[in-house]
Short mmCIF file of N, CA and C in Angstrom, two decimals:
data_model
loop_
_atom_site.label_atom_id
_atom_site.label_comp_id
_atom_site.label_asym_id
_atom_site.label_seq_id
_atom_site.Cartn_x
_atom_site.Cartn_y
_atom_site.Cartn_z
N UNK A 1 113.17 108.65 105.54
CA UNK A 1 113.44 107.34 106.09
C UNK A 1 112.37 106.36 105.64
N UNK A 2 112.64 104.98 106.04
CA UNK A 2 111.94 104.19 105.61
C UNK A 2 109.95 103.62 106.43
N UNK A 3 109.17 104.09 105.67
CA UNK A 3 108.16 104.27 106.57
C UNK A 3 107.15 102.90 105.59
N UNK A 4 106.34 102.33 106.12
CA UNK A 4 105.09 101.76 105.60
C UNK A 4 104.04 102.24 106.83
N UNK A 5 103.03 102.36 106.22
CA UNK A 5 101.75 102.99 106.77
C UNK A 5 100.61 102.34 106.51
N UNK A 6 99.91 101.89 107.24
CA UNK A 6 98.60 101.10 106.86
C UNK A 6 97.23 101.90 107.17
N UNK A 7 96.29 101.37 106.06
CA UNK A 7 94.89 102.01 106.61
C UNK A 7 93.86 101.11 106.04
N UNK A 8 92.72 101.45 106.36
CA UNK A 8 91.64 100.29 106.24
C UNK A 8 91.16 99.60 106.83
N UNK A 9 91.59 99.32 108.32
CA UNK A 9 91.39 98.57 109.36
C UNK A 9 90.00 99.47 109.62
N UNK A 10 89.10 98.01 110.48
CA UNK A 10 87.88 98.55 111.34
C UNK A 10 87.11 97.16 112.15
N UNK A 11 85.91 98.05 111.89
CA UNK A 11 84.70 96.85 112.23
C UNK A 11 84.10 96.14 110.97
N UNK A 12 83.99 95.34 110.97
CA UNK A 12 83.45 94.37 109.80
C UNK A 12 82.51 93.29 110.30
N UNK A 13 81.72 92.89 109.83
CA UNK A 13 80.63 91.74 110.12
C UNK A 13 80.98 89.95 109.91
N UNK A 14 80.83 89.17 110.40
CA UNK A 14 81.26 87.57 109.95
C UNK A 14 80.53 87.67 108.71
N UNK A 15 81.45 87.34 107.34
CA UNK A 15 81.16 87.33 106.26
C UNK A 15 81.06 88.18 105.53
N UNK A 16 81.76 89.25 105.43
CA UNK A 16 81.58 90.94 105.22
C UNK A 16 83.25 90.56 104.49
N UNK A 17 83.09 92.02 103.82
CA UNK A 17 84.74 91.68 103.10
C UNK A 17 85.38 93.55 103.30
N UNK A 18 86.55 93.76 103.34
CA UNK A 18 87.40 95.13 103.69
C UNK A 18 88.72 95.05 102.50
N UNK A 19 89.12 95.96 102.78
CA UNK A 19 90.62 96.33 101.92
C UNK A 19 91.18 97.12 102.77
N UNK A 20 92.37 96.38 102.79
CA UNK A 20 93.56 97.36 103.72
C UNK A 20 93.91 97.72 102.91
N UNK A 21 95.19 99.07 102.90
CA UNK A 21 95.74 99.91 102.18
C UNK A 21 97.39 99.67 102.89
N UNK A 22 98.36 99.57 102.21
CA UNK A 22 99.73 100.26 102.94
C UNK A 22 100.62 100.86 101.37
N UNK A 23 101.27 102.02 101.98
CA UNK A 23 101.65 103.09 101.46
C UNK A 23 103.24 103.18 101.63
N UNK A 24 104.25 102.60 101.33
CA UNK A 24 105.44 103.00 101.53
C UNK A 24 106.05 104.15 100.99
N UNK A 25 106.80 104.87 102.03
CA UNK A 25 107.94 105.90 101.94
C UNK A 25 108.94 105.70 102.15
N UNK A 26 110.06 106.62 101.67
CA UNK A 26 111.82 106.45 101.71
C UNK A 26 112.34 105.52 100.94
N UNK A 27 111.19 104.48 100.04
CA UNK A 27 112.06 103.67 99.42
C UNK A 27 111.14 103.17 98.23
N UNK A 28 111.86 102.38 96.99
CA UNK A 28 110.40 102.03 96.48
C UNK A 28 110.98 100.75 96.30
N UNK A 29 109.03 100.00 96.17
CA UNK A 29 108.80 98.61 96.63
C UNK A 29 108.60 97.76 95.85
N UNK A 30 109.50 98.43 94.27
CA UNK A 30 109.59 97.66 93.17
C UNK A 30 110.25 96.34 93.13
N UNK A 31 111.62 96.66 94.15
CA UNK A 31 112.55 94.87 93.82
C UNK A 31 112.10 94.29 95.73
N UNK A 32 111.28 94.80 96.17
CA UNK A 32 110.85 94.19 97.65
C UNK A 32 110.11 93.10 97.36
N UNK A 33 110.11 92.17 98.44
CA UNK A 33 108.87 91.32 98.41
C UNK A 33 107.91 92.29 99.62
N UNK A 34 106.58 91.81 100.09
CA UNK A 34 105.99 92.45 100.24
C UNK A 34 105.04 91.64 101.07
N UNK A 35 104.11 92.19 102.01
CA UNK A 35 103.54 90.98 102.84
C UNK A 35 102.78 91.60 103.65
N UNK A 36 101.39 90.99 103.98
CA UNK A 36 100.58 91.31 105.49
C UNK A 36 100.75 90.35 106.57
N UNK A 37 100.56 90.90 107.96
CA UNK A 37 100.93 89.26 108.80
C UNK A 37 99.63 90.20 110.04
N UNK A 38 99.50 89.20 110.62
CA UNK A 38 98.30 89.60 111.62
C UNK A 38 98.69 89.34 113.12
N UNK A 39 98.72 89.44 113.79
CA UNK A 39 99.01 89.25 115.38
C UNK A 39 97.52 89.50 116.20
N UNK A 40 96.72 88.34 117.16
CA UNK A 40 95.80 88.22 117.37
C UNK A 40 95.91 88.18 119.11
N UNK A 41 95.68 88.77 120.21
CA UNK A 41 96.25 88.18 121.40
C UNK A 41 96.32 86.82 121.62
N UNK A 42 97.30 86.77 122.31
CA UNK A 42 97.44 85.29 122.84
C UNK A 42 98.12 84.31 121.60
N UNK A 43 98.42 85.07 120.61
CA UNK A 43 98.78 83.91 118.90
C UNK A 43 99.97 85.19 118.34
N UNK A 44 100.86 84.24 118.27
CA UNK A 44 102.12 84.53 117.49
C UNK A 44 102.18 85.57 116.28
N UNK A 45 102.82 86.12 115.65
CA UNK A 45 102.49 87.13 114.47
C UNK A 45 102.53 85.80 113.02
N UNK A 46 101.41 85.72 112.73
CA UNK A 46 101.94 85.42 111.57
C UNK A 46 101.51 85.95 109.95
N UNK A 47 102.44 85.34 109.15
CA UNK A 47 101.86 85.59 107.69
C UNK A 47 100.64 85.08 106.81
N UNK A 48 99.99 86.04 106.75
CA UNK A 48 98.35 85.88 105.81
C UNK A 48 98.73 86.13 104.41
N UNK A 49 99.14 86.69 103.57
CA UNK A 49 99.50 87.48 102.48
C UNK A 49 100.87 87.79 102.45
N UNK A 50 101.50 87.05 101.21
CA UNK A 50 102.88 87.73 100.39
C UNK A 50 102.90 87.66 99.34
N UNK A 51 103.68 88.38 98.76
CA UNK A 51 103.99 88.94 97.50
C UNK A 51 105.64 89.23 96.71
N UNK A 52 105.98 88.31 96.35
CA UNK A 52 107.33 88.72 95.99
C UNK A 52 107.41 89.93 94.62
N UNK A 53 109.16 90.17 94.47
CA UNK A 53 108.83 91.29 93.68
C UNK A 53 108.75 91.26 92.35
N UNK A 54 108.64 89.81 91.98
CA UNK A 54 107.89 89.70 90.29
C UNK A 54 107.09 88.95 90.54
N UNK A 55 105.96 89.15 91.92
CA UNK A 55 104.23 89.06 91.60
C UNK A 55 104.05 86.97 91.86
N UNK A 56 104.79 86.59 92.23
CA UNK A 56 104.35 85.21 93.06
C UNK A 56 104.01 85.53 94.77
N UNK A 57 102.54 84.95 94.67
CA UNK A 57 101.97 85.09 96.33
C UNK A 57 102.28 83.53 96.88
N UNK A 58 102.05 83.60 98.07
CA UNK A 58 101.82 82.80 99.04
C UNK A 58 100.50 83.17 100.41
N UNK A 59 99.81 82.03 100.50
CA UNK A 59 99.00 82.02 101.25
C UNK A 59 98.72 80.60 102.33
N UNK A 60 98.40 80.91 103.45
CA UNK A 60 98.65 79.66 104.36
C UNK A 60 96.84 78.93 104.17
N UNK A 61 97.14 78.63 104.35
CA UNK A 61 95.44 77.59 104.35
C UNK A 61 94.31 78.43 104.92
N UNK A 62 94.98 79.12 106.10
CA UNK A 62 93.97 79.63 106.91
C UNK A 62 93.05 80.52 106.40
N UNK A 63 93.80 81.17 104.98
CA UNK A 63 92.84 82.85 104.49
C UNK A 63 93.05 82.00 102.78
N UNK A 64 93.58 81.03 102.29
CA UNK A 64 93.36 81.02 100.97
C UNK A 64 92.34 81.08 100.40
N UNK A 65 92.23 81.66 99.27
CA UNK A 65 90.14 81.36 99.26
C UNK A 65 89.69 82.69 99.29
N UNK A 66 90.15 83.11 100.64
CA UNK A 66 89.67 84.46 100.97
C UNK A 66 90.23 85.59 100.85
N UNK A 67 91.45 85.96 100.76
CA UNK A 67 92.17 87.09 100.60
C UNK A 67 93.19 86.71 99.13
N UNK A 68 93.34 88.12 99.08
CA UNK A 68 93.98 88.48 97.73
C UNK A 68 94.98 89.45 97.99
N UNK A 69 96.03 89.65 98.05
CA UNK A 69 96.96 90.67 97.64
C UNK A 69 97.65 90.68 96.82
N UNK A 70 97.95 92.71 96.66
CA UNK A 70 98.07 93.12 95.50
C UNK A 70 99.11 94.03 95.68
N UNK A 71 99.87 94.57 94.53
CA UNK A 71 100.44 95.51 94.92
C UNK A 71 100.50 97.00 93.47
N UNK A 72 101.17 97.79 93.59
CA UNK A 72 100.65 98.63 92.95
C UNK A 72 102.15 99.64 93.17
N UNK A 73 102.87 98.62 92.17
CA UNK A 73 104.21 99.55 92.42
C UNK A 73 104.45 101.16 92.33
N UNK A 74 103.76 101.80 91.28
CA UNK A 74 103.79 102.69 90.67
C UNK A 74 103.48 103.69 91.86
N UNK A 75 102.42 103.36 92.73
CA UNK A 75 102.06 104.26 93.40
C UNK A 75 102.66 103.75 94.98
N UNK A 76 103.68 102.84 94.97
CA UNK A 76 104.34 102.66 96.41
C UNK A 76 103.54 102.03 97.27
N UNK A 77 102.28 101.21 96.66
CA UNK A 77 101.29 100.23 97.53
C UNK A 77 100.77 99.19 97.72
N UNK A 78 100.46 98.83 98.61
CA UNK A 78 99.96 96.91 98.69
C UNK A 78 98.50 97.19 99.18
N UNK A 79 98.42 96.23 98.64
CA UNK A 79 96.73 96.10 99.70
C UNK A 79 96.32 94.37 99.69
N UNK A 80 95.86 94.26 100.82
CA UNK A 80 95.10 92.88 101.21
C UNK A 80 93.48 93.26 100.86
N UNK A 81 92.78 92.32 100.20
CA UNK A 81 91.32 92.11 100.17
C UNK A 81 91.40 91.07 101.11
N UNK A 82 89.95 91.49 101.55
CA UNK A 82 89.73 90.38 102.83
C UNK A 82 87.82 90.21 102.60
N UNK A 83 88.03 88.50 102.16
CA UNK A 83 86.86 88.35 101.71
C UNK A 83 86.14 86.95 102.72
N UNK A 84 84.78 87.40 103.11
CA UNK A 84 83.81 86.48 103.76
C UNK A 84 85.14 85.80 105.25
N UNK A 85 85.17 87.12 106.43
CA UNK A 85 85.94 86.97 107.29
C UNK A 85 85.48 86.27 108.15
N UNK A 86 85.75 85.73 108.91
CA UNK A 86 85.23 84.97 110.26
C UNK A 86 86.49 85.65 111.72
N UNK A 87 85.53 85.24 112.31
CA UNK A 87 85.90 85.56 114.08
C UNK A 87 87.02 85.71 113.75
N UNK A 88 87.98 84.66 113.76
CA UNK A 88 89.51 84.33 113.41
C UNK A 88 90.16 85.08 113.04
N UNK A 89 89.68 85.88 112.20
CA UNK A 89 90.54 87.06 111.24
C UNK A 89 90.41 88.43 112.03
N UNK A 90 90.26 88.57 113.80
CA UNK A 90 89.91 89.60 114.04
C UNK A 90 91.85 89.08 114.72
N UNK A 91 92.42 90.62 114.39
CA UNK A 91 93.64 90.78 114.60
C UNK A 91 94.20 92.16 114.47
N UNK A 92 95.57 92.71 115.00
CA UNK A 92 95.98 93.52 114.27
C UNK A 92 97.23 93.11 112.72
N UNK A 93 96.38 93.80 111.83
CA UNK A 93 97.14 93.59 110.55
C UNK A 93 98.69 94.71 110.31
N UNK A 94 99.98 93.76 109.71
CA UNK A 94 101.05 94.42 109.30
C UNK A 94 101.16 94.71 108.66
N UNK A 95 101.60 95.59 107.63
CA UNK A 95 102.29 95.44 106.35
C UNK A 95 103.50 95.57 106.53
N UNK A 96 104.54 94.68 105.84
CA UNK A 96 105.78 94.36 105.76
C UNK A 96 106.27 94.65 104.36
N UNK A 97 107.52 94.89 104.79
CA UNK A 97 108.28 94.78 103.28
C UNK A 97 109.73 93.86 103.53
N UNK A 98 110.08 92.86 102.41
CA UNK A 98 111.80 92.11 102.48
C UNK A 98 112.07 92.90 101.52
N UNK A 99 113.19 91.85 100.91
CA UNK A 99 114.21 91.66 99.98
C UNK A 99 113.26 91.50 99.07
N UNK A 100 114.57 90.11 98.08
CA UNK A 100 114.14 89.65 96.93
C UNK A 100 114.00 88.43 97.55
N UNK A 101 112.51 88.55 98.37
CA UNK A 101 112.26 87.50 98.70
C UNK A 101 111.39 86.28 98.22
N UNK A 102 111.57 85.19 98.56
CA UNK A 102 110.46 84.18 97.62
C UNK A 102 108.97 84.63 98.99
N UNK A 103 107.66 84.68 98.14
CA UNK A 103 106.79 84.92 98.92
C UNK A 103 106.74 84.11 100.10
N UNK A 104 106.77 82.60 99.86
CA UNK A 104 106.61 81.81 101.01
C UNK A 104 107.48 81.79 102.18
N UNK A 105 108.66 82.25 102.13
CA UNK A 105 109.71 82.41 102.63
C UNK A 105 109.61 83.29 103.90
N UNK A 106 109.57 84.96 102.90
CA UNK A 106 108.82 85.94 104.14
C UNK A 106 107.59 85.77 104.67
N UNK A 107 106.50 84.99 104.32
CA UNK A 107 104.89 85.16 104.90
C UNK A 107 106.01 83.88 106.34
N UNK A 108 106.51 82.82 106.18
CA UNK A 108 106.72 81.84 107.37
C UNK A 108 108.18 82.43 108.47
N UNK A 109 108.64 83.94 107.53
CA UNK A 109 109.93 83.62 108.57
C UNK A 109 109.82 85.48 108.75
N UNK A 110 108.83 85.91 109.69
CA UNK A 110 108.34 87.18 110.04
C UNK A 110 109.42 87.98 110.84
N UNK A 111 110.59 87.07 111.73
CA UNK A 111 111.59 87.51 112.10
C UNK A 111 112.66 87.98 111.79
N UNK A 112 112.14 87.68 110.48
CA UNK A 112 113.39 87.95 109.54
C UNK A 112 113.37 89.45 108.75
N UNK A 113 112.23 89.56 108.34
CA UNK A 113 111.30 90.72 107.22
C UNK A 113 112.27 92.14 108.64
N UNK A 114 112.34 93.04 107.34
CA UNK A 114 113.25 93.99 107.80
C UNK A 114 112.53 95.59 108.00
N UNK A 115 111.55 95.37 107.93
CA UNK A 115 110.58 96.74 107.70
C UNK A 115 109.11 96.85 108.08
N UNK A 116 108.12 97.32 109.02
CA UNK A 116 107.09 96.81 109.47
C UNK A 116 106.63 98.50 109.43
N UNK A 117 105.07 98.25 109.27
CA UNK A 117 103.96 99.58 109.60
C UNK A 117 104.05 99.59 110.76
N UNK A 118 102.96 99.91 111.40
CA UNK A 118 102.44 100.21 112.71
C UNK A 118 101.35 99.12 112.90
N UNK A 119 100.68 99.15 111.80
CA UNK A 119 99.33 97.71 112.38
C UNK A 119 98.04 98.74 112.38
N UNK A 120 97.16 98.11 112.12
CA UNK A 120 95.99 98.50 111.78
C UNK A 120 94.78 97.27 112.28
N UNK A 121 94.18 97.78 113.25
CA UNK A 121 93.22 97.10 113.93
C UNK A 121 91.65 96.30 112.94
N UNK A 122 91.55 95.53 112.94
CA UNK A 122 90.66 94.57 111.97
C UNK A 122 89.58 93.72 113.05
N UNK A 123 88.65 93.68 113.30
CA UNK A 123 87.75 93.28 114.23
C UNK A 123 86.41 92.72 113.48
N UNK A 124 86.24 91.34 113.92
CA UNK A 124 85.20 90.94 112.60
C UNK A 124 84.30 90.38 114.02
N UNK A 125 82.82 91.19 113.65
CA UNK A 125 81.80 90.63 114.88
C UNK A 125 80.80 89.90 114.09
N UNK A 126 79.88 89.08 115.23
CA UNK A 126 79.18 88.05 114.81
C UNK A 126 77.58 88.85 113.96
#
């Protein structure tokens, strides 16, 4: 069945940088678009990182600059770099997978995206 799995989450320092990992099974994530989204208490889920499936990202203001994702068809994986984090970025992280989606599309319309990990805890202290 259809699984994504995330890892990489932790403790990190304000201004410190990490790499998440997600790993899909049951399907491959060659014609997917592809995406991280964060959910923080008290704040809505949203999209940090997408990736459609011929390699156009989207990024919201909030992490441009700072994060990078990637993906790595061959081996069924995405990963977010997460560079010089602040408070803000302490959340739990998704990895998602769509369609043939346009990146900007899935990072703003999270209700839509048809496939979710579990989330992986990301905590950035002072």
């Amino acid at each position: 069945q259809v699984q994504l799995v995330e890892s990489g989450g932790g403790l990190v320092q304000t201004g410190g940088s990490l790499r998440l990992s997600c790993v899909a099974s049951g399907f491959n994530l060659d014609y997917h678009a592809v995406g991280w989204f964060r959910q923080a208490p008290g704040k809505e889920r949203e999209g940090v990182s997408c990736i459609s499936h011929d390699g156009g990202t989207y990024y919201p203001e909030s992490v441009k600059g700072r994060f990078i994702i990637s993906r790595e068809n061959a081996k069924n994986k995405v990963y977010l770099r997460m560079d010089r984090v602040r408070s803000e970025d302490t959340a739990v992280y998704f990895c998602a997978a769509g369609g043939l989606s346009p990146s900007q599309r899935m990072c703003r319309t999270p209700s839509l995206v048809p496939y979710w990990g579990q989330g992986t805890q990301v905590t950035v202290s002072a």
